[in-house]
Tab-separated table of C-alpha atoms and ligand atoms in Angstrom:
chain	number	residue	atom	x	y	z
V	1	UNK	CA	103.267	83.920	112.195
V	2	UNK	CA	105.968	86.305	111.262
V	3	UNK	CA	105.426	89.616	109.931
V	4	UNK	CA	108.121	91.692	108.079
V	5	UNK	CA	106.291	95.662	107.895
V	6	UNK	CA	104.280	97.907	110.474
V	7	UNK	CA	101.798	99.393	107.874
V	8	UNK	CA	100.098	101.797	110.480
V	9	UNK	CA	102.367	104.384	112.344
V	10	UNK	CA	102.190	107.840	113.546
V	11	UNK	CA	104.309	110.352	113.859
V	12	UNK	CA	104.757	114.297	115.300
V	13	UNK	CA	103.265	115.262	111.782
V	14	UNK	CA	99.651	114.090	113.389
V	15	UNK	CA	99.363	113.503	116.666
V	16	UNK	CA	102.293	110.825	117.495
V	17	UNK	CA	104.930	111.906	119.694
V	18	UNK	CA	108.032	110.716	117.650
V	19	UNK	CA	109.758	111.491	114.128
V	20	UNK	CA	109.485	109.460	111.281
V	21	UNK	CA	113.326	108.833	111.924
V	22	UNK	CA	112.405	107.432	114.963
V	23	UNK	CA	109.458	104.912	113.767
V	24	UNK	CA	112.358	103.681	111.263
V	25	UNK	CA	114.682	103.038	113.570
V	26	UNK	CA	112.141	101.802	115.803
V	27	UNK	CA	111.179	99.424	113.032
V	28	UNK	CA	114.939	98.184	112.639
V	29	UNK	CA	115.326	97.762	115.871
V	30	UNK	CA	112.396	95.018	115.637
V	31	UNK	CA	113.745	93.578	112.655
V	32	UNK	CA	111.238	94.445	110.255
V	33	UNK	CA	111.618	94.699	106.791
V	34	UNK	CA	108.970	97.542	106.220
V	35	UNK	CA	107.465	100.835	107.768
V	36	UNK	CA	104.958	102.658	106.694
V	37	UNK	CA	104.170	106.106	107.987
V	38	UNK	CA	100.634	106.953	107.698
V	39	UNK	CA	99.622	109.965	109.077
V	40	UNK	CA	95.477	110.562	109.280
V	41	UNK	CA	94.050	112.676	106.720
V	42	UNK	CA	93.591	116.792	107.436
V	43	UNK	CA	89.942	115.942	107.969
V	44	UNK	CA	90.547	114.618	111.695
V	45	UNK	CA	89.842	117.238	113.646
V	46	UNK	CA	93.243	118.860	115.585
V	47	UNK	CA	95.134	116.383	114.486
V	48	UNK	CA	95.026	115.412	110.967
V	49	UNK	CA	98.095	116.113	108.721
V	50	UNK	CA	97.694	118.842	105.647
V	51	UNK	CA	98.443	118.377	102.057
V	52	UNK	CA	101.967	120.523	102.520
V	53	UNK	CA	102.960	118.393	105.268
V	54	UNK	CA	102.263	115.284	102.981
V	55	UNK	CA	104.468	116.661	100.704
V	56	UNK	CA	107.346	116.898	103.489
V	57	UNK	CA	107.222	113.743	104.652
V	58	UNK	CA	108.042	112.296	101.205
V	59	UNK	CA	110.827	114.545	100.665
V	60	UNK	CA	111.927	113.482	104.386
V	61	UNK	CA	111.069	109.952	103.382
V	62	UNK	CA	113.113	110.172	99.907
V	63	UNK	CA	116.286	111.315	102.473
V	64	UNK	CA	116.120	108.593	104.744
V	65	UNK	CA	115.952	106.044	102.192
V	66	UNK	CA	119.052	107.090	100.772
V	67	UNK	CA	120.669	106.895	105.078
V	68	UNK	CA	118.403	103.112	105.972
V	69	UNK	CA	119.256	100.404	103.012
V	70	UNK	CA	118.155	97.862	105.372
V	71	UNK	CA	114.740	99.126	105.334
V	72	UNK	CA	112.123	100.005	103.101
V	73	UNK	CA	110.488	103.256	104.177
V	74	UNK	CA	106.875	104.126	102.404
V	75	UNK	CA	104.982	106.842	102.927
V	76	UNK	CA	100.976	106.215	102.848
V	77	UNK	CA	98.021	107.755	104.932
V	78	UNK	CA	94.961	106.789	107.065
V	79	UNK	CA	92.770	108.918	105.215
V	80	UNK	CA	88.830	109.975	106.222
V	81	UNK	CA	85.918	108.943	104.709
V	82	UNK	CA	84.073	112.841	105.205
V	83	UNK	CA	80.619	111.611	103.404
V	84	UNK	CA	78.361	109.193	102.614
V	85	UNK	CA	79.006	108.583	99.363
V	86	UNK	CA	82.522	107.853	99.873
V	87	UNK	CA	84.947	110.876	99.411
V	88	UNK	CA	88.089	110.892	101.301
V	89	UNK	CA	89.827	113.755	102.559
V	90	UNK	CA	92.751	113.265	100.118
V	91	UNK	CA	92.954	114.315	96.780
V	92	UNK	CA	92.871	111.702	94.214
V	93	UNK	CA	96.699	113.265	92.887
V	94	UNK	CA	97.780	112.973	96.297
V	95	UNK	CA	96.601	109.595	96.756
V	96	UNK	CA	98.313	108.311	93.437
V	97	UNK	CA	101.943	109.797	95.342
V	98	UNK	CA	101.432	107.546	98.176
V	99	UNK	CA	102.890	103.763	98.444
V	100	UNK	CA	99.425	102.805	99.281
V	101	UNK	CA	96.350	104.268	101.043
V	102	UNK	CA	94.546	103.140	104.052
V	103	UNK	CA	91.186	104.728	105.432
V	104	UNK	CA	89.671	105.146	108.327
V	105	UNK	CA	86.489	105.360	109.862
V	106	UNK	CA	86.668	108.342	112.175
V	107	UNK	CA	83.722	110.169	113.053
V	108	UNK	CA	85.293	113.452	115.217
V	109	UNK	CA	85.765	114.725	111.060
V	110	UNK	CA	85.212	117.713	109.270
V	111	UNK	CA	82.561	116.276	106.545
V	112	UNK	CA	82.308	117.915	103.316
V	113	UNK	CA	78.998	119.122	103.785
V	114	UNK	CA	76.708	120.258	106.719
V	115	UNK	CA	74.436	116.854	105.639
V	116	UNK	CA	77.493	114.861	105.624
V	117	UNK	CA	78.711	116.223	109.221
V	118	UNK	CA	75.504	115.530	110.859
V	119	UNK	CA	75.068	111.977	109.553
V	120	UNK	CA	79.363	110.885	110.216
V	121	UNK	CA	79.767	113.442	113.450
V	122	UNK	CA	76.639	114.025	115.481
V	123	UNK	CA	74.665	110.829	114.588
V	124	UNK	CA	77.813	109.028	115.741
V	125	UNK	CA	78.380	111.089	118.744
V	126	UNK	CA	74.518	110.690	119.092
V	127	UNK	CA	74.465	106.955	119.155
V	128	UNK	CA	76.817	106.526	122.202
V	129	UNK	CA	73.923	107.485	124.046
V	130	UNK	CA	70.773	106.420	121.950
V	131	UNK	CA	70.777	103.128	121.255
V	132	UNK	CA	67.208	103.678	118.947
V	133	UNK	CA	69.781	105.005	116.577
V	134	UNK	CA	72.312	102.651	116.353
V	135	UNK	CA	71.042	100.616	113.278
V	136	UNK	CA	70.755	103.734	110.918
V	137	UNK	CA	74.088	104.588	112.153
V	138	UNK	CA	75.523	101.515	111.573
V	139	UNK	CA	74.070	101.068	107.740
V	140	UNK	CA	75.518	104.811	106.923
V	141	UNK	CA	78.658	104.156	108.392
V	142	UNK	CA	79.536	101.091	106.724
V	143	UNK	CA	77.478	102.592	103.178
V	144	UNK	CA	80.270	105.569	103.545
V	145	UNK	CA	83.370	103.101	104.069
V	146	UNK	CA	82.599	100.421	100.795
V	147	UNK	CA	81.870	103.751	98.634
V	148	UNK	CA	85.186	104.977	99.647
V	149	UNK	CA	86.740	101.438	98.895
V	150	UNK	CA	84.756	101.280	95.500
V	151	UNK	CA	85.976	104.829	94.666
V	152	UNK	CA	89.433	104.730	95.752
V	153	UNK	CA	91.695	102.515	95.353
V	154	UNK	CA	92.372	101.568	98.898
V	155	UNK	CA	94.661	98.985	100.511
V	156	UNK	CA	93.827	98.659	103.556
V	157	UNK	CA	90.549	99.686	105.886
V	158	UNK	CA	92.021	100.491	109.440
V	159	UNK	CA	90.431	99.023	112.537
V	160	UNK	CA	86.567	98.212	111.379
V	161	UNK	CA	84.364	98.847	114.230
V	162	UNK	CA	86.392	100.647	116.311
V	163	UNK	CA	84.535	103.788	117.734
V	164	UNK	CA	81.468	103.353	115.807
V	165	UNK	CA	79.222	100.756	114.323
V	166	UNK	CA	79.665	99.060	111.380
V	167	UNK	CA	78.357	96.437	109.379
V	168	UNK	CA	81.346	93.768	109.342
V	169	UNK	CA	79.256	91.275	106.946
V	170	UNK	CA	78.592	93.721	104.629
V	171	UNK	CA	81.907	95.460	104.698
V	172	UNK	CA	83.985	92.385	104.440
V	173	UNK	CA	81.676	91.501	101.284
V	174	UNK	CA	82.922	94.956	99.562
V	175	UNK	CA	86.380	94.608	100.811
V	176	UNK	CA	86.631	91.142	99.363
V	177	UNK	CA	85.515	92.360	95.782
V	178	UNK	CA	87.747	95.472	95.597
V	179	UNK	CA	91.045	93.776	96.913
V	180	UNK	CA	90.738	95.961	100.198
V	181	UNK	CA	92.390	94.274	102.920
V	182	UNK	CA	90.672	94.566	106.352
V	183	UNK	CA	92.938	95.600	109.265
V	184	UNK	CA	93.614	93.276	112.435
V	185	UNK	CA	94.575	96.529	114.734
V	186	UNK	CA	97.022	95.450	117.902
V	187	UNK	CA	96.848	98.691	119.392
V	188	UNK	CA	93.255	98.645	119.718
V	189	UNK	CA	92.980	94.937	119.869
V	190	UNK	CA	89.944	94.985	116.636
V	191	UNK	CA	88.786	93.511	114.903
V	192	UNK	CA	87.721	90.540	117.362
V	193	UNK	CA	88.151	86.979	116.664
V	194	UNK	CA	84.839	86.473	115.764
V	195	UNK	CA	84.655	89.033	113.361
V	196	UNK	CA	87.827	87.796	111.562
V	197	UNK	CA	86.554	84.628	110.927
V	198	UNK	CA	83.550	85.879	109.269
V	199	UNK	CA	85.458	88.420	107.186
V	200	UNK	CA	87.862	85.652	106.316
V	201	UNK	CA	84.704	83.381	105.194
V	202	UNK	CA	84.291	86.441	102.074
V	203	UNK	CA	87.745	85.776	101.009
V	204	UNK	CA	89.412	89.137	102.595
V	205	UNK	CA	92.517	89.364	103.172
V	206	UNK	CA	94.361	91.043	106.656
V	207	UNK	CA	96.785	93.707	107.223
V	208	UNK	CA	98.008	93.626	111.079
V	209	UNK	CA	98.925	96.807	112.242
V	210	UNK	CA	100.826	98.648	115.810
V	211	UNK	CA	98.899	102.116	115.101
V	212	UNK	CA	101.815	103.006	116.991
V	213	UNK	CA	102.186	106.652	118.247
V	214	UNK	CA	105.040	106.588	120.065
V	215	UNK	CA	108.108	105.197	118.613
V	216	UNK	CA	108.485	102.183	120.814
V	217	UNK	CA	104.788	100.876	120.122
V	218	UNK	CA	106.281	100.608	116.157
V	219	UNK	CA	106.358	97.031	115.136
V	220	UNK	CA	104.022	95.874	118.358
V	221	UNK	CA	101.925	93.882	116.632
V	222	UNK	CA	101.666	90.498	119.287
V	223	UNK	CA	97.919	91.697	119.471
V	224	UNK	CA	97.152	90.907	116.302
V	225	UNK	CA	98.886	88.328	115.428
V	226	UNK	CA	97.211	86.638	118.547
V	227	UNK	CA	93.758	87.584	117.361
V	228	UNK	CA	94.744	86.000	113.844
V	229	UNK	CA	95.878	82.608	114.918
V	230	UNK	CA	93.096	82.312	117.184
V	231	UNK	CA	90.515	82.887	114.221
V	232	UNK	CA	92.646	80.451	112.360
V	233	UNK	CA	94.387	82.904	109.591
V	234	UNK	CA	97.492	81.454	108.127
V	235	UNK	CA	100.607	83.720	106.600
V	236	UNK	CA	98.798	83.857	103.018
V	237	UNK	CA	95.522	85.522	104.730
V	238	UNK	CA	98.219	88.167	105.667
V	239	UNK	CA	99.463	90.943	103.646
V	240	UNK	CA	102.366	91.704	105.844
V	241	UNK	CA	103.323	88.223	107.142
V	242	UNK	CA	105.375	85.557	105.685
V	243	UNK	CA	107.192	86.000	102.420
V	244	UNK	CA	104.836	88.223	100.935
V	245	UNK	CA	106.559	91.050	100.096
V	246	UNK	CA	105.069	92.695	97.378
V	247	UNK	CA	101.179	92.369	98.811
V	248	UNK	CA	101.229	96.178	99.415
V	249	UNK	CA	102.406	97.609	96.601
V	250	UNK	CA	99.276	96.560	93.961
V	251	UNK	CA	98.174	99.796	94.176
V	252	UNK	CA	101.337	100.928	91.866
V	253	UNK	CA	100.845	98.409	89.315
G	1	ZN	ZN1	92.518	105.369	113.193
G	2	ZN	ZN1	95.949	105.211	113.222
């Protein structure tokens, strides 16, 4: 399986430790045809990105495609969902600036409200240690995640069930029906095999990503691609393998 963009890269702007200059070159250096920076949302707490520093890194990203032809740079996000019924922590007018959008769950968030922050941050944090919990947990997670996919219009969900518990069946399901591809992580080595097989079964569709955050983890994606053959994905299950190049881009249209 060949792939031809890293979706999922950080950078200084969070908490990566090189440039977006150096993810692109990075990328080159692999031979893709694609990077994508996406920063996390300014929800994460201490490391999120803020609205202004969106707004640099497309004016940095509108310079360096003028210096890399070879390349295609985008700029998108790994936004926060910060409540249960499914708001992220990017304005909708950002959002519509970005190539495309990717959330994820994290649950170390500032939530919109006080309700919302107990239910994503301490019930979370709370069910590391209690499994009694874990099922409630695992139902509000995964409610908060398909209301943020039937909201927004959202490319790709980042790692599914990494961190905290979620409802793969269920999620895959919503994913399917909004055009949301689900995200085979090789940094973090999720989703499993298992679990991509059963997604697969809805009719989702994959995005492999590094989640680099250093510059020479941009465009590691062995991981995933391992974890796809293995649940028996072909290039067209793929958003970023094979020859199709425009996959990412629907949210423009
Ligand atoms: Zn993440
Ligand atoms: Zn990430």
């Amino acid at each position: 399986m060949k792939l031809w963009a890293d979706f999922h890269t950080h950078t200084r702007y969070s908490h990566g430790s090189g440039t977006i200059r150096d993810n692109v070159e990075a990328a080159i250096r692999k031979g893709l045809k694609a990077i994508g920076i996406s920063e996390h949302g300014p929800a994460n707490i201490g490391i999120g990105a803020d609205l202004d520093t969106f707004k640099k890194m497309k004016e940095e990203i509108e310079a360096l495609r003028e210096e890399y032809r070879d390349i295609t740079i985008l700029l998108g996000c790994e936004a926060n969902v910060i409540s249960l019924d499914g708001k992220l922590d990017l304005p909708e007018k950002l959002l519509d600036e970005l190539d495309y959008v990717m959330v994820g769950f994290h649950w170390m968030v500032w939530a919109k409200t006080l309700q919302d922050g107990y239910h994503i941050f301490f019930e979370n944090l709370v069910a590391k240690r209690l499994s009694q919990i874990k099922p409630k947990v695992r139902e509000q997670n995964t409610r908060a995640l398909i209301n943020a996919i039937k909201n927004y219009r959202v490319n790709i969900i980042t790692h599914p069930g990494l961190h905290v518990p979620i409802d793969t069946v269920a999620l895959a399901e919503a994913a399917a029906s909004c055009g949301t591809a689900m995200e085979i992580n090789a940094g973090h080595g999720y989703m499993t095999e298992e679990y991509v097989k059963i997604a697969k079964s809805f009719g989702v569709k994959f995005a492999i990503g590094s989640d680099a955050h250093s510059p020479e983890r941009v465009g590691e994606l062995k991981k995933g691609i391992d974890i796809a053959l293995k649940a028996g994905l072909n290039e067209e299950d793929v958003i970023n393998a094979g020859t199709n190049w425009e996959a990412i881009l629907w949210r423009k249209r």
